[in-house]
Short mmCIF file of C-alpha atoms in Angstrom, two decimals:
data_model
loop_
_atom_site.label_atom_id
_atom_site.label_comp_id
_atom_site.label_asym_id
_atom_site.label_seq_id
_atom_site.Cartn_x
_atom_site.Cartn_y
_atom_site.Cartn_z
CA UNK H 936 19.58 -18.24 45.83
CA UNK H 937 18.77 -17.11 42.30
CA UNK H 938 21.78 -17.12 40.03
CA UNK H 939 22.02 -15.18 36.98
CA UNK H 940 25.33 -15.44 34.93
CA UNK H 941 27.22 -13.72 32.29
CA UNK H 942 30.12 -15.39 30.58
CA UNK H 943 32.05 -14.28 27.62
CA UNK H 944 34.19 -15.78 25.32
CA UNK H 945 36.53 -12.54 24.80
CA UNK H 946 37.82 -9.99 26.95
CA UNK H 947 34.46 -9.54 28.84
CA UNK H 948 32.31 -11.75 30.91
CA UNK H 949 30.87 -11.46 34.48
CA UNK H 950 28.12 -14.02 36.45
CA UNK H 951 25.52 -12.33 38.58
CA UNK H 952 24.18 -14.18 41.33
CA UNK H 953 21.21 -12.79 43.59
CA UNK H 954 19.77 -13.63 46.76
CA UNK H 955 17.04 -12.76 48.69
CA UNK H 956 18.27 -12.70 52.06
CA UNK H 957 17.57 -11.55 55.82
CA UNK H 958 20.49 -9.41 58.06
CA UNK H 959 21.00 -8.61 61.70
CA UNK H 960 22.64 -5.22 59.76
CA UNK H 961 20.22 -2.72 59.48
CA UNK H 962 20.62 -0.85 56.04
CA UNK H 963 18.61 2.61 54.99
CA UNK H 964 16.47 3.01 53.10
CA UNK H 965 17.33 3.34 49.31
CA UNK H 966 18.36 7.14 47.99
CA UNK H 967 16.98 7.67 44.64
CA UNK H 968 18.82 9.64 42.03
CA UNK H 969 18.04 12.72 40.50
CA UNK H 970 19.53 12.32 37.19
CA UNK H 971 19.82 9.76 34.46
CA UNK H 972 22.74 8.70 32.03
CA UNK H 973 23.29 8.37 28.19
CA UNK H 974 22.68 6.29 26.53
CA UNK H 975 18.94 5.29 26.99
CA UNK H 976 19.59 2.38 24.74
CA UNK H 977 22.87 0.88 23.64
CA UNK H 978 21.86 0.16 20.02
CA UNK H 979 19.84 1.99 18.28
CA UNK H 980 19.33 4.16 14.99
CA UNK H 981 16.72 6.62 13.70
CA UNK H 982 14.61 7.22 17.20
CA UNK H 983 11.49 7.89 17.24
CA UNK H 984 9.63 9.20 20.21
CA UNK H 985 6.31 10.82 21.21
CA UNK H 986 4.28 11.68 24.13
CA UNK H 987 0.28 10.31 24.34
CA UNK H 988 -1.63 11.94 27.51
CA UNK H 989 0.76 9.83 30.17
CA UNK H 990 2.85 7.35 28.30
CA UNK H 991 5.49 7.74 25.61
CA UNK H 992 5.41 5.80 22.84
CA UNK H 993 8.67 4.69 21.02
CA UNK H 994 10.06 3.03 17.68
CA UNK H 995 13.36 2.75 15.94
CA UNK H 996 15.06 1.14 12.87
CA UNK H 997 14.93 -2.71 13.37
CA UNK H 998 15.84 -3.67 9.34
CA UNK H 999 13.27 -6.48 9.76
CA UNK H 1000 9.78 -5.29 11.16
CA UNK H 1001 7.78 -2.61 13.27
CA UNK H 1002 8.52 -2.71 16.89
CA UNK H 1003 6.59 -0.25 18.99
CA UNK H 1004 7.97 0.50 22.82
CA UNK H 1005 5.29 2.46 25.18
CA UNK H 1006 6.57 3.40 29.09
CA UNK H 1007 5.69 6.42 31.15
CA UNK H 1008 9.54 7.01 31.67
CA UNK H 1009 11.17 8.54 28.43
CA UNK H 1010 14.52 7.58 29.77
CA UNK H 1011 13.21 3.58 30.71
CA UNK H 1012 12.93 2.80 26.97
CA UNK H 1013 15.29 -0.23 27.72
CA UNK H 1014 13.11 -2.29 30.02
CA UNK H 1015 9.55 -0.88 27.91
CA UNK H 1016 6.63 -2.83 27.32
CA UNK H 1017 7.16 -3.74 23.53
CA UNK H 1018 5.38 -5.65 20.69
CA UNK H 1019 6.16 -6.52 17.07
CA UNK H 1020 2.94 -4.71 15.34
CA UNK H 1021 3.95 -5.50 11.70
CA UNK H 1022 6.39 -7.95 9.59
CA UNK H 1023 6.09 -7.95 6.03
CA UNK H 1024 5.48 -10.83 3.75
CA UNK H 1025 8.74 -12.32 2.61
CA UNK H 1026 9.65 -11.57 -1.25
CA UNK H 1027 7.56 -8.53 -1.20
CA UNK H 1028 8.48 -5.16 -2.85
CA UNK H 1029 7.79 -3.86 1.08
CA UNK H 1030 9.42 -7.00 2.60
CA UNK H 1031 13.39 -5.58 3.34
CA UNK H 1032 15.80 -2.77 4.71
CA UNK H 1033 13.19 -1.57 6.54
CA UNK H 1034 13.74 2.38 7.84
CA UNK H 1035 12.71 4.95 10.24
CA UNK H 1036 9.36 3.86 11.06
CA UNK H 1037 7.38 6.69 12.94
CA UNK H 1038 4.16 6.24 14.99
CA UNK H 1039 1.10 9.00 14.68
CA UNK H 1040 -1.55 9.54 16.59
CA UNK H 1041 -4.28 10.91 14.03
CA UNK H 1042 -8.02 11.29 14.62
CA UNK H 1043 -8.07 8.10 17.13
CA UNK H 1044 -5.86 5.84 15.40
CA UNK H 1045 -2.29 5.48 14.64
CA UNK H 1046 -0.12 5.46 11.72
CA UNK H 1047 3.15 3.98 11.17
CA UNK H 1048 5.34 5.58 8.20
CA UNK H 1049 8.20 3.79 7.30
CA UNK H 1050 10.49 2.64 4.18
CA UNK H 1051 11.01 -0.58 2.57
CA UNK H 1052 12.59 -1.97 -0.37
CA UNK H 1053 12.42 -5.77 -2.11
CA UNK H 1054 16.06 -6.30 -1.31
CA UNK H 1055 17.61 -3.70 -3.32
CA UNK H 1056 18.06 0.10 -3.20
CA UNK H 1057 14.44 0.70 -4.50
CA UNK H 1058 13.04 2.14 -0.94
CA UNK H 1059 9.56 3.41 -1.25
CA UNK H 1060 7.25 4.51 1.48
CA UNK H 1061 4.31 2.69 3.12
CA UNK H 1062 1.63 3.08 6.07
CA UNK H 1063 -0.12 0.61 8.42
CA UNK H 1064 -3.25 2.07 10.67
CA UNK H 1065 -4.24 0.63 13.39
CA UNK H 1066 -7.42 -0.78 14.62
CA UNK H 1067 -8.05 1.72 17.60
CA UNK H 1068 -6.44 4.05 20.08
CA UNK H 1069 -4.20 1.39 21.46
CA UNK H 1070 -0.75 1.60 19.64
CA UNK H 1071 -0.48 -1.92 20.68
CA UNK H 1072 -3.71 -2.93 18.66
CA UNK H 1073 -3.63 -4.56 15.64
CA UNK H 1074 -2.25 -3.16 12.56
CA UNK H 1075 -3.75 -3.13 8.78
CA UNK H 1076 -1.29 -2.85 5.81
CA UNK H 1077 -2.57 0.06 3.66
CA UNK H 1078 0.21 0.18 1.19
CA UNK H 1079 2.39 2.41 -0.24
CA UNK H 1080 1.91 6.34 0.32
CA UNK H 1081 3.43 7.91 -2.82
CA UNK H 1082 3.02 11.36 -5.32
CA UNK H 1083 2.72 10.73 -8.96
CA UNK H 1084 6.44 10.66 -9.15
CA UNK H 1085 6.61 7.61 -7.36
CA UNK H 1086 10.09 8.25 -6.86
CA UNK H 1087 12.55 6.56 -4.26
CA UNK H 1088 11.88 8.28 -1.07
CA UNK H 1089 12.43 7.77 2.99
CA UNK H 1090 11.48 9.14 6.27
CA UNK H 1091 8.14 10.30 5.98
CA UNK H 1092 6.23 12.48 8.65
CA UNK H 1093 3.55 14.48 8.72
CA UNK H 1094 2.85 18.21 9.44
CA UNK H 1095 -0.60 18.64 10.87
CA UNK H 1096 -1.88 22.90 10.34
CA UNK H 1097 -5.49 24.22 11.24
CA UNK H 1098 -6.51 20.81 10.40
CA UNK H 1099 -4.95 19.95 7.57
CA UNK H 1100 -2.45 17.16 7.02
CA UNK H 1101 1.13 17.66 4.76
CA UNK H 1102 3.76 14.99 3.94
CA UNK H 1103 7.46 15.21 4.15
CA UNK H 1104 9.80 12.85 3.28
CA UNK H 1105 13.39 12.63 2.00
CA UNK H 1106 13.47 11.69 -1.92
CA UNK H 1107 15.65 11.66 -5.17
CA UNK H 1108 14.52 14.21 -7.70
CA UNK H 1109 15.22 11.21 -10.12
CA UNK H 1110 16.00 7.92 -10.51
CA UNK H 1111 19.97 7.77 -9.40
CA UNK H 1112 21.07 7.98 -6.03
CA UNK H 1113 23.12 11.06 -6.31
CA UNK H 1114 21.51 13.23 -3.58
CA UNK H 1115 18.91 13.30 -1.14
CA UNK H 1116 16.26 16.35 -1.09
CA UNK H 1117 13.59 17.62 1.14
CA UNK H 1118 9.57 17.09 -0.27
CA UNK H 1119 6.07 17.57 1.06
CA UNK H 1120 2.97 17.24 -0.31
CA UNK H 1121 -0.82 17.91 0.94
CA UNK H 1122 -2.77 14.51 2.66
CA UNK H 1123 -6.17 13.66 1.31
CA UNK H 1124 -5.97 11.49 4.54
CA UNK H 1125 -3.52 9.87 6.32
CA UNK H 1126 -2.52 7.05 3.90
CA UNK H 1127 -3.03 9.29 0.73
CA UNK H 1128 -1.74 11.88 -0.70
CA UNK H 1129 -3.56 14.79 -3.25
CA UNK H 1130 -1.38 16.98 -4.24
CA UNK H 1131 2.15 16.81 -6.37
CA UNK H 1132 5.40 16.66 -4.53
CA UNK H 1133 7.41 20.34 -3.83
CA UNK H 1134 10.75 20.56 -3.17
CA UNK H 1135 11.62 22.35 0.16
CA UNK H 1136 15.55 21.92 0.53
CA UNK H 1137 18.47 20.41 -1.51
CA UNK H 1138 22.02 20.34 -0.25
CA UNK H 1139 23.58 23.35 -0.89
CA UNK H 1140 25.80 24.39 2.28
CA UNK H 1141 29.26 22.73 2.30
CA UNK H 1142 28.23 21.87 5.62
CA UNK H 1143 24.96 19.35 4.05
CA UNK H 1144 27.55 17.81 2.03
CA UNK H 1145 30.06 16.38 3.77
CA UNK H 1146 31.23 12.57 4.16
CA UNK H 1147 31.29 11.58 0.29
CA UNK H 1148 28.34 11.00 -2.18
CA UNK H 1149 25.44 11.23 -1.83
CA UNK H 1150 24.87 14.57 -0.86
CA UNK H 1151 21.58 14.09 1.86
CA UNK H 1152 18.89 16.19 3.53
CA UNK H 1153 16.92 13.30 4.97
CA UNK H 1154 15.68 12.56 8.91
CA UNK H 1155 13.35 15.33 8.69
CA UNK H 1156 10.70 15.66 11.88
CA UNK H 1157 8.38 18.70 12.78
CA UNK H 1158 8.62 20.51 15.57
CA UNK H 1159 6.56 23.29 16.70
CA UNK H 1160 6.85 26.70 18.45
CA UNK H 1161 4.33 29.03 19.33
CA UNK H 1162 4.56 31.23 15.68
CA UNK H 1163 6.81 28.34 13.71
CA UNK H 1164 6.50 25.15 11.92
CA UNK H 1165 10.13 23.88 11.90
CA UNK H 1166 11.18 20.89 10.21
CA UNK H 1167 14.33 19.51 11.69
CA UNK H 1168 16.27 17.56 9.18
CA UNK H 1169 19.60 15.70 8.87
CA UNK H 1170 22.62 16.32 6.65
CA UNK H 1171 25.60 14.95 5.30
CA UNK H 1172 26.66 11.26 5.47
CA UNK H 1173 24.56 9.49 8.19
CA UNK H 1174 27.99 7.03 8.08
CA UNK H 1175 29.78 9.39 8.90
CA UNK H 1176 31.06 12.01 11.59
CA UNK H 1177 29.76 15.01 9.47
CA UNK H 1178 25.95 13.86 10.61
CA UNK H 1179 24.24 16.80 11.90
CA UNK H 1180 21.12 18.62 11.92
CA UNK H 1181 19.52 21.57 10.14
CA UNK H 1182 16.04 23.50 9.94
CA UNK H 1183 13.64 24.84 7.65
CA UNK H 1184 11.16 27.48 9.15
CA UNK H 1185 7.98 28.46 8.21
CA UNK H 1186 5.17 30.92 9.86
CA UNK H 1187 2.45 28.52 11.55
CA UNK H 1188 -0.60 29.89 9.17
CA UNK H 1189 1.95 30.08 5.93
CA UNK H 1190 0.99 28.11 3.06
CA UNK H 1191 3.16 25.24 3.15
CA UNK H 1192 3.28 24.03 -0.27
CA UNK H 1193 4.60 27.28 -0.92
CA UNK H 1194 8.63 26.88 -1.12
CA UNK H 1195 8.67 30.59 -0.32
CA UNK H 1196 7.20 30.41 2.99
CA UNK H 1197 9.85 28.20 3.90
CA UNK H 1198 13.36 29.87 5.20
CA UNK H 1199 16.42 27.78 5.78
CA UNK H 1200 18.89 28.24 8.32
CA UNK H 1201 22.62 28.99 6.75
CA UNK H 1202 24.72 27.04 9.57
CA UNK H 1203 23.57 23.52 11.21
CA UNK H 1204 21.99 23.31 14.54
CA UNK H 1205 23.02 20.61 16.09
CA UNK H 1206 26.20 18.81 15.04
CA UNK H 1207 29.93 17.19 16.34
CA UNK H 1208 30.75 18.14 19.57
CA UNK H 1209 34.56 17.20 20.91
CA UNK H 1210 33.12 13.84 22.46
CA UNK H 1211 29.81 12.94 20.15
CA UNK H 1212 29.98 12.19 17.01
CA UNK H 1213 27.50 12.26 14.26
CA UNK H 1214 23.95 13.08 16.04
CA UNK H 1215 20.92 13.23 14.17
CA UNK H 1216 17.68 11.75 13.39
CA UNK H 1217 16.00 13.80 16.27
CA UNK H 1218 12.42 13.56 17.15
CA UNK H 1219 11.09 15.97 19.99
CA UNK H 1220 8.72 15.47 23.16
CA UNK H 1221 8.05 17.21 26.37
CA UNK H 1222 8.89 15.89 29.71
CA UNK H 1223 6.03 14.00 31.97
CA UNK H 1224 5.32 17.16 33.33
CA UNK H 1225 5.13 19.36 30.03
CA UNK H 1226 7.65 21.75 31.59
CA UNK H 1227 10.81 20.83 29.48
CA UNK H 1228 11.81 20.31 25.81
CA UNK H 1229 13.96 16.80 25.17
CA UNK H 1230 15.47 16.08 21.77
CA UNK H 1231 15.70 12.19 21.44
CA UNK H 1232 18.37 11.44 18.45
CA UNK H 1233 20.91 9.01 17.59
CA UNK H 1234 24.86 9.31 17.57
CA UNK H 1235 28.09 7.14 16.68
CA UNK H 1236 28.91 5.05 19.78
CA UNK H 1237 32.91 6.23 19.03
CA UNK H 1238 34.11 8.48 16.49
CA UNK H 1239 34.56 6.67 13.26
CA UNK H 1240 31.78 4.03 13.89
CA UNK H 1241 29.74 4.85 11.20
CA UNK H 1242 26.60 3.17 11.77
CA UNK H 1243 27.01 1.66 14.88
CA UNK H 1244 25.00 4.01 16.83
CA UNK H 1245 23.45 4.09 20.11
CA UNK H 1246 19.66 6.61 21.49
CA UNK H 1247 20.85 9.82 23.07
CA UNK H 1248 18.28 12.64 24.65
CA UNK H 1249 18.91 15.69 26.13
CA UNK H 1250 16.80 18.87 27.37
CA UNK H 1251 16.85 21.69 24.95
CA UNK H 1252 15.25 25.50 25.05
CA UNK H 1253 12.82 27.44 22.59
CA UNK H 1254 14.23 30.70 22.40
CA UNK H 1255 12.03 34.38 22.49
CA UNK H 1256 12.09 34.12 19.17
CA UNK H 1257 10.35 30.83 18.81
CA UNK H 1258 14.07 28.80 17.63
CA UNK H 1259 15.00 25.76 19.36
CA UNK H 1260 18.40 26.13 20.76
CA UNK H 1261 19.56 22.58 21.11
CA UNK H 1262 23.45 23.51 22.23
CA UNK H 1263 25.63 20.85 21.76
CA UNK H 1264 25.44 17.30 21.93
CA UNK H 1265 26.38 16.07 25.77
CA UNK H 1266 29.00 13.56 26.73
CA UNK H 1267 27.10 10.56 28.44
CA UNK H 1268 30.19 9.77 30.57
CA UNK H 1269 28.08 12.34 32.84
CA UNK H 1270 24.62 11.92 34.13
CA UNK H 1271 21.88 14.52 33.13
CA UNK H 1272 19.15 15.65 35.38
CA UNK H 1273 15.62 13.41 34.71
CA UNK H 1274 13.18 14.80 32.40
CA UNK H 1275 10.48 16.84 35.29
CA UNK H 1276 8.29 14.25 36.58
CA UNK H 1277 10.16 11.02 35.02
CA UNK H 1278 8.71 8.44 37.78
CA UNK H 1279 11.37 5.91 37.41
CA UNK H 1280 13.34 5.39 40.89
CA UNK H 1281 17.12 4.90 40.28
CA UNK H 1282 19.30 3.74 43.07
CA UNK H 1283 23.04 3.88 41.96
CA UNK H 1284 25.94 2.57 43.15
CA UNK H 1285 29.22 4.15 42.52
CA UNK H 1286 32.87 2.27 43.07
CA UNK H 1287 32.83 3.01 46.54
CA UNK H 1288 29.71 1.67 47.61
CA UNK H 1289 30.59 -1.71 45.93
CA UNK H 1290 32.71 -4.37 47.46
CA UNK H 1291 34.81 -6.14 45.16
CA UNK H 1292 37.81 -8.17 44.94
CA UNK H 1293 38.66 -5.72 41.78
CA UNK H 1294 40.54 -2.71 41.42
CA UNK H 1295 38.95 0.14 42.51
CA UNK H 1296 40.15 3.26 40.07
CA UNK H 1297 39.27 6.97 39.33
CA UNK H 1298 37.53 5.80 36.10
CA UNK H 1299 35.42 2.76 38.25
CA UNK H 1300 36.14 -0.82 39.04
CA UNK H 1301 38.64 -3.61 36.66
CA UNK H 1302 37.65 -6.68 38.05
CA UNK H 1303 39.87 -10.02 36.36
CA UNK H 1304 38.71 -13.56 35.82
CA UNK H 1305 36.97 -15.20 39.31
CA UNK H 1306 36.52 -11.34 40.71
CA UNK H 1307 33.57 -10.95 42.42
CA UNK H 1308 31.63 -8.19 43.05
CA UNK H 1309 28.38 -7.53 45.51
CA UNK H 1310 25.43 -4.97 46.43
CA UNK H 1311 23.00 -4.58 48.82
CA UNK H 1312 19.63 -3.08 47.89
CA UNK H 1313 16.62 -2.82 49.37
CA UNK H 1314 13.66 -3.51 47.84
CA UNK H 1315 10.58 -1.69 49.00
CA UNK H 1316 7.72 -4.29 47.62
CA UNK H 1317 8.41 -7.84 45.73
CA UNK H 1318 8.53 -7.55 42.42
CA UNK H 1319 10.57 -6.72 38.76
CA UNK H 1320 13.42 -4.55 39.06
CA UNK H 1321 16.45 -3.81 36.16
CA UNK H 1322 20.12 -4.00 36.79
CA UNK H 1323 21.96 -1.54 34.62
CA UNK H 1324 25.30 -1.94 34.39
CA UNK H 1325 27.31 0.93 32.56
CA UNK H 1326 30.68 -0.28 31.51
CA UNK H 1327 33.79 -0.02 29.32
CA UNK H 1328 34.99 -2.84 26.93
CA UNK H 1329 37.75 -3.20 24.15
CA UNK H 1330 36.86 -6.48 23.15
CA UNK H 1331 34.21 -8.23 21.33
CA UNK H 1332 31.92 -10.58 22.88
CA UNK H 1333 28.20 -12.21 21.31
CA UNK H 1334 25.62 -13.86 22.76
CA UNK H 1335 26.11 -17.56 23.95
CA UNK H 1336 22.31 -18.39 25.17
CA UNK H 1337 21.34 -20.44 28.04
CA UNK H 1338 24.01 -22.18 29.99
CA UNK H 1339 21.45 -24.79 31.71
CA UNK H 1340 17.83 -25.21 33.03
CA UNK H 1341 16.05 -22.68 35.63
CA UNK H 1342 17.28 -19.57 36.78
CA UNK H 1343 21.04 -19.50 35.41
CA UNK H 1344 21.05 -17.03 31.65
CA UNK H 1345 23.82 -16.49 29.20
CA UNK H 1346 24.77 -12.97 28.87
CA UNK H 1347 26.88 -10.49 26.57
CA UNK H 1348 28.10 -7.18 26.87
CA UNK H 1349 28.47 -6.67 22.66
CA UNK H 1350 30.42 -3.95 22.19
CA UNK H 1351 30.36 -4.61 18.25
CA UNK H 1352 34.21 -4.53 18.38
CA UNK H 1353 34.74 -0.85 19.21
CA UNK H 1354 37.92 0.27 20.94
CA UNK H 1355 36.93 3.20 22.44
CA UNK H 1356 33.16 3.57 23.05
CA UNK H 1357 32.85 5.77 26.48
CA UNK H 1358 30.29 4.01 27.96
CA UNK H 1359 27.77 1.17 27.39
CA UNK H 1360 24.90 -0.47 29.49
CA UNK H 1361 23.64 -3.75 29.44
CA UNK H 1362 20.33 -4.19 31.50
CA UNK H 1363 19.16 -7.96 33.33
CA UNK H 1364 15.14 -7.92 34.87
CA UNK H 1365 15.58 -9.81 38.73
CA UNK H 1366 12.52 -10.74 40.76
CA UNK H 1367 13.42 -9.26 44.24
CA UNK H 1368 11.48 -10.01 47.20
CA UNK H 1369 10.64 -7.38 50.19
CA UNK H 1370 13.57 -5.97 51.97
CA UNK H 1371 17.24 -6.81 51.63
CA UNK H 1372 18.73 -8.21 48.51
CA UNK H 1373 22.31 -8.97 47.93
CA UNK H 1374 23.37 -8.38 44.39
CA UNK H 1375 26.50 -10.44 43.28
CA UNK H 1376 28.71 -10.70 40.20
CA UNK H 1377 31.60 -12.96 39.52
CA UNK H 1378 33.91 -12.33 36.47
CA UNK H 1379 33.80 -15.78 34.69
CA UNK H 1380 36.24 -14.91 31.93
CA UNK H 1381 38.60 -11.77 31.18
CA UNK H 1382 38.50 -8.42 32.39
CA UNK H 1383 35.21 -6.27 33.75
CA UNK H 1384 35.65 -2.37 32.92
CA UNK H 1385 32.78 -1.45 35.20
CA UNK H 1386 31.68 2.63 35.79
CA UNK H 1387 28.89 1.88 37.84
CA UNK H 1388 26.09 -0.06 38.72
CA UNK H 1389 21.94 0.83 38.76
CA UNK H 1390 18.59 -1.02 40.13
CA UNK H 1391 15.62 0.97 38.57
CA UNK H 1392 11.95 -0.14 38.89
CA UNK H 1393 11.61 0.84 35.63
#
């Protein structure tokens, strides 16, 4: 018997053990569900997601390098294929508080945009290109990609019309952080630009300005519809609950450097709804099957969290008009049908299909210290598999390590200290064989808020 175990040293800990076993009780095969829950990742800020041919390729803020992500499930980010492409050079102007990197495929190569500063509040923006079509190749620094200006500026992305390439990024209009507007500029090439910097957008709504100083339009990603270029930007205090998203809209064909061609929409379009808090930061792909629009974004894990944030996405429609209607941000206490053709297979088991020495309640299983819990699944081939398990926690707990040799791992549910976060997940890979495998846990140390439990192949 393999045995896996989580122990905390606060209010949460549970051991998983898992065995490989034979039964004289025949069990059916497994039911696969449908839909999917929030969130796709438990931490998490600035997402960044796009679709190449089959696979999606994914990146976020990690403060400390480039991490790319690439899986053929959108909503299996967790469990992705990943690689570090790029860390900087210590002591360099480019070597800290690294932000919002973004990954684009241009004429058979990617670029990653992201912003850096030396240690202090001096971001500037910079692009690595990579050796060939794999985002996984290697990756060259170029440098920084700045206007004349050279002013401090974030989130850069790029706006790609009749075969032209445009910059936009979030910048100061001078050299004190007092608000945050929206810029673009024409691309000699990818890593350069060739024209001066326009302004597009400053704060002006009350709405843009809300959570304290600075005032911020910033997050800004393109998304486009049949007759529209839209750029979808944040506003108001990412720290805050005010975090929400506007638009800018201009005709496909318009000239873009143009502030005139560029319309902006007098009330947000995505903000606060009575259970999320703060989304923003939204990038946009289609579903496996190119049927379906998803917005990927980011949101407070609890309202008042600030920057403790988890990965969200949700479908969202392009209206006759060529608008995207995004409604409202969904609660991830319920599960949301899968993107069309997502292949992962999810088999979930709710409270009742779990035996447990726990209390079985409306809102899941509370399982005490020495608890046990246990699953059976059946596995259709040998092989990696992922144990979700989505759960509530009031308590603080970090990660201890190894606890001895072989097959016995330390693990944490690290709820950052949050009192009131409506669901988490915490994901372990197990190496299943063929057939029947009982699943156990055993609460080592305090109390196990558990919603429900998932084995995905992805």
């Amino acid at each position: 018997m393999k045995r896996i175990a989580l122990s905390g040293i606060a209010l949460l800990a549970a051991s998983i053990g898992l065995a490989a076993c034979s039964s004289d009780e025949s069990q059916e095969s497994n039911e696969y569900a449908q839909d999917f829950y929030n969130p796709v990742l438990p931490d998490g800020a600035d997402p960044w997601m796009t679709k190449h041919e089959d696979t999606y390729v994914y990146t976020h803020t990690t403060g400390s390098n480039i991490t790319i992500w690439q899986s053929d499930s959108p909503t299996s980010m967790m469990n992705a294929k990943s690689k570090v492409v790029w860390e900087p050079t210590p002591g360099t102007e480019n070597s800290q508080n690294i932000w919002a990197p973004e990954v684009h495929f241009i004429d058979g190569k990617w670029y990653v945009y992201y912003a850096a500063s030396g240690g202090g509040s001096e971001h500037r923006m910079y692009v690595l290109e990579s050796e060939n079509e794999d985002p996984f190749s290697e990756y060259t620094e170029v440098g920084q990609i700045t206007d004349p200006t050279d002013k401090w500026g974030i989130d850069g992305t790029v706006i790609e019309q009749n075969g032209e390439l445009f910059y936009v990024w979030s910048g100061w209009e001078g050299d004190e952080n007092v608000s945050q507007y929206t810029y673009i500029a024409g691309m000699e090439n990818p890593t350069e630009l060739n024209t001066d910097r326009v302004e597009l957008s400053r704060p002006e709504y009350d709405w843009e300005k809300e959570g304290g100083s600075p005032s911020i339009n910033e997050g800004q990603q393109i998304l486009y519809t049949e007759d529209y270029i839209h750029i979808v930007y944040s506003a108001s205090g990412s720290w805050s609950d005010f975090y929400k998203l506007g638009i800018l809209t201009a005709e496909k064909d318009a000239d873009l450097l143009d502030p005139e061609s560029w319309t902006k929409q007098e009330e947000p379009v995505f903000e606060s709804s009575d259970d999320v808090f703060g989304p923003g930061h939204a990038s946009f792909i289609e579903s496996p099957d190119g049927s379906e629009h998803w917005i990927v974004y980011h949101a407070a894990k609890e309202q008042g969290s600030g920057w403790t944030r988890n990965v969200r996405m949700q479908p969202f429609e392009i209206t006759e008009d060529g608008f995207p209607d995004f409604g409202e941000p969904l609660s991830i206490t319920k599960p949301l049908p899968l993107p069309a053709g997502d292949p992962v297979n999810i088999t979930r088991y709710t409270p009742d299909m779990i035996e447990t020495e726990g209390d079985v309640t409306d809102e899941g299983i509370l399982a005490e210290t020495d608890q046990s819990l246990s699953l059976q699944f059946d596995a259709p081939e040998a092989g990696e598999y992922y144990l979700y398990l989505y759960w509530r926690n009031s308590g603080a707990v970090t990660v201890n390590g190894s606890t001895d040799t072989g097959d016995t791992f330390t693990f944490f549910n690290n709820n950052q200290g949050l009192q009131n976060e409506p669901l988490s997940v915490s994901s372990y890979k197990l190496n299943l064989e063929q057939g029947e495998n009982t699943v156990e846990l055993n609460v080592a140390n305090g109390t196990f808020d558990l919603d429900h439990i998932e084995i995905k192949d992805h």
